[in-house]
Amino acid sequence: QVIKDLQAQGILGKTVIIELGGNGAFTEKQFMDILSILGNDRRIVIINARVPKPWESAVNQILARTADTHPDVELVDWYSASSGQNEYFCADGVHLKEAGVKAYVSLLANALTP
């Protein structure tokens, strides 16, 4: 609904960044519904998850499959970039410390640079 509201207001950008999975899983159908709403005339960048929860693998598999099968969808691999970087994370293994924020922003900025 948020995406539909942004579209209706004319403020949904030509580049859409989607980062899902930190707080729970979603189905492939739910994600395909999001992509359908966004249409084919946008640059869609998805960021995979690093979250020490049971759904991490399922979320990342859906995102990887989506990027592999949709040429208009780009995957930013935060999972790999943050591997072994315990200094990026607070004790919960999810929330980022300053070093993690800088690494995350740098990874995303590099992906968005033409």
Short mmCIF file of C-alpha atoms in Angstrom, two decimals:
data_model
loop_
_atom_site.label_atom_id
_atom_site.label_comp_id
_atom_site.label_asym_id
_atom_site.label_seq_id
_atom_site.Cartn_x
_atom_site.Cartn_y
_atom_site.Cartn_z
CA GLN A 1 0.00 0.00 0.00
CA VAL A 2 2.89 2.36 0.74
CA ILE A 3 4.20 1.97 -2.81
CA LYS A 4 0.74 2.60 -4.26
CA ASP A 5 0.39 5.72 -2.11
CA LEU A 6 3.77 7.07 -3.25
CA GLN A 7 2.82 6.41 -6.88
CA ALA A 8 -0.50 8.17 -6.44
CA GLN A 9 1.28 11.20 -4.97
CA GLY A 10 3.77 11.20 -7.85
CA ILE A 11 6.77 10.92 -5.54
CA LEU A 12 7.98 7.39 -6.25
CA GLY A 13 11.41 7.77 -7.80
CA LYS A 14 12.84 6.20 -10.94
CA THR A 15 15.22 4.24 -8.71
CA VAL A 16 13.69 2.19 -5.90
CA ILE A 17 15.83 0.58 -3.22
CA ILE A 18 14.27 -2.33 -1.36
CA GLU A 19 15.78 -3.83 1.77
CA LEU A 20 13.62 -6.52 3.32
CA GLY A 21 14.13 -9.45 5.63
CA GLY A 22 15.52 -7.82 8.74
CA ASN A 23 12.30 -8.26 10.68
CA GLY A 24 10.87 -11.38 9.13
CA ALA A 25 10.26 -13.45 6.06
CA PHE A 26 8.05 -12.82 3.08
CA THR A 27 6.86 -15.07 0.30
CA GLU A 28 8.02 -15.02 -3.28
CA LYS A 29 4.47 -14.08 -4.29
CA GLN A 30 4.49 -11.09 -1.94
CA PHE A 31 7.76 -9.91 -3.46
CA MET A 32 6.51 -10.44 -7.02
CA ASP A 33 3.43 -8.38 -6.12
CA ILE A 34 5.73 -5.53 -5.06
CA LEU A 35 7.65 -5.73 -8.34
CA SER A 36 4.39 -5.79 -10.28
CA ILE A 37 3.22 -2.61 -8.58
CA LEU A 38 6.56 -0.92 -9.34
CA GLY A 39 6.30 -1.78 -13.03
CA ASN A 40 9.07 -2.12 -15.60
CA ASP A 41 10.16 1.49 -16.00
CA ARG A 42 12.20 1.82 -12.80
CA ARG A 43 15.63 0.82 -11.63
CA ILE A 44 15.05 -1.59 -8.76
CA VAL A 45 17.89 -2.29 -6.36
CA ILE A 46 17.40 -4.98 -3.73
CA ILE A 47 19.66 -5.53 -0.73
CA ASN A 48 19.90 -8.96 0.80
CA ALA A 49 19.86 -9.62 4.52
CA ARG A 50 22.32 -10.50 7.21
CA VAL A 51 20.21 -11.32 10.19
CA PRO A 52 20.90 -14.26 12.53
CA LYS A 53 17.33 -15.51 12.33
CA PRO A 54 15.76 -18.64 10.84
CA TRP A 55 14.35 -16.76 7.84
CA GLU A 56 17.66 -15.26 6.64
CA SER A 57 18.37 -17.99 4.08
CA ALA A 58 14.82 -18.06 2.71
CA VAL A 59 14.77 -14.29 2.27
CA ASN A 60 18.14 -14.23 0.54
CA GLN A 61 17.16 -17.09 -1.77
CA ILE A 62 14.04 -15.24 -2.90
CA LEU A 63 16.04 -12.08 -3.53
CA ALA A 64 18.79 -13.94 -5.43
CA ARG A 65 16.25 -15.76 -7.62
CA THR A 66 14.49 -12.51 -8.33
CA ALA A 67 17.69 -10.76 -9.40
CA ASP A 68 18.63 -13.76 -11.57
CA THR A 69 15.29 -13.83 -13.37
CA HIS A 70 14.51 -10.10 -13.65
CA PRO A 71 17.06 -8.11 -15.64
CA ASP A 72 15.67 -4.83 -14.27
CA VAL A 73 16.44 -5.88 -10.67
CA GLU A 74 19.94 -5.47 -9.24
CA LEU A 75 21.10 -7.29 -6.12
CA VAL A 76 23.42 -5.60 -3.62
CA ASP A 77 25.07 -8.40 -1.66
CA TRP A 78 25.23 -7.10 1.90
CA TYR A 79 25.26 -10.67 3.17
CA SER A 80 28.63 -11.39 1.54
CA ALA A 81 30.07 -7.94 2.16
CA SER A 82 29.39 -8.20 5.88
CA SER A 83 30.55 -11.80 6.28
CA GLY A 84 33.00 -12.16 9.16
CA GLN A 85 32.73 -8.46 9.97
CA ASN A 86 31.56 -8.78 13.56
CA GLU A 87 32.72 -5.23 14.25
CA TYR A 88 29.88 -4.00 12.01
CA PHE A 89 27.18 -5.31 14.32
CA CYS A 90 25.80 -4.72 17.79
CA ALA A 91 25.50 -7.71 20.12
CA ASP A 92 22.17 -8.73 18.51
CA GLY A 93 23.96 -9.39 15.20
CA VAL A 94 21.43 -7.25 13.33
CA HIS A 95 21.73 -3.59 14.20
CA LEU A 96 24.75 -1.76 12.88
CA LYS A 97 27.54 0.01 14.68
CA GLU A 98 29.21 3.02 13.05
CA ALA A 99 31.65 0.84 11.08
CA GLY A 100 28.74 -1.22 9.76
CA VAL A 101 26.75 1.85 8.77
CA LYS A 102 29.74 3.19 6.84
CA ALA A 103 30.29 -0.15 5.08
CA TYR A 104 26.60 -0.50 4.24
CA VAL A 105 26.31 3.02 2.86
CA SER A 106 29.51 2.63 0.86
CA LEU A 107 28.34 -0.66 -0.65
CA LEU A 108 25.00 0.85 -1.63
CA ALA A 109 26.54 4.06 -2.96
CA ASN A 110 28.94 2.07 -5.14
CA ALA A 111 26.06 0.03 -6.50
CA LEU A 112 24.10 3.17 -7.37
CA THR A 113 26.99 4.92 -9.10
CA PRO A 114 26.63 4.66 -12.87
#
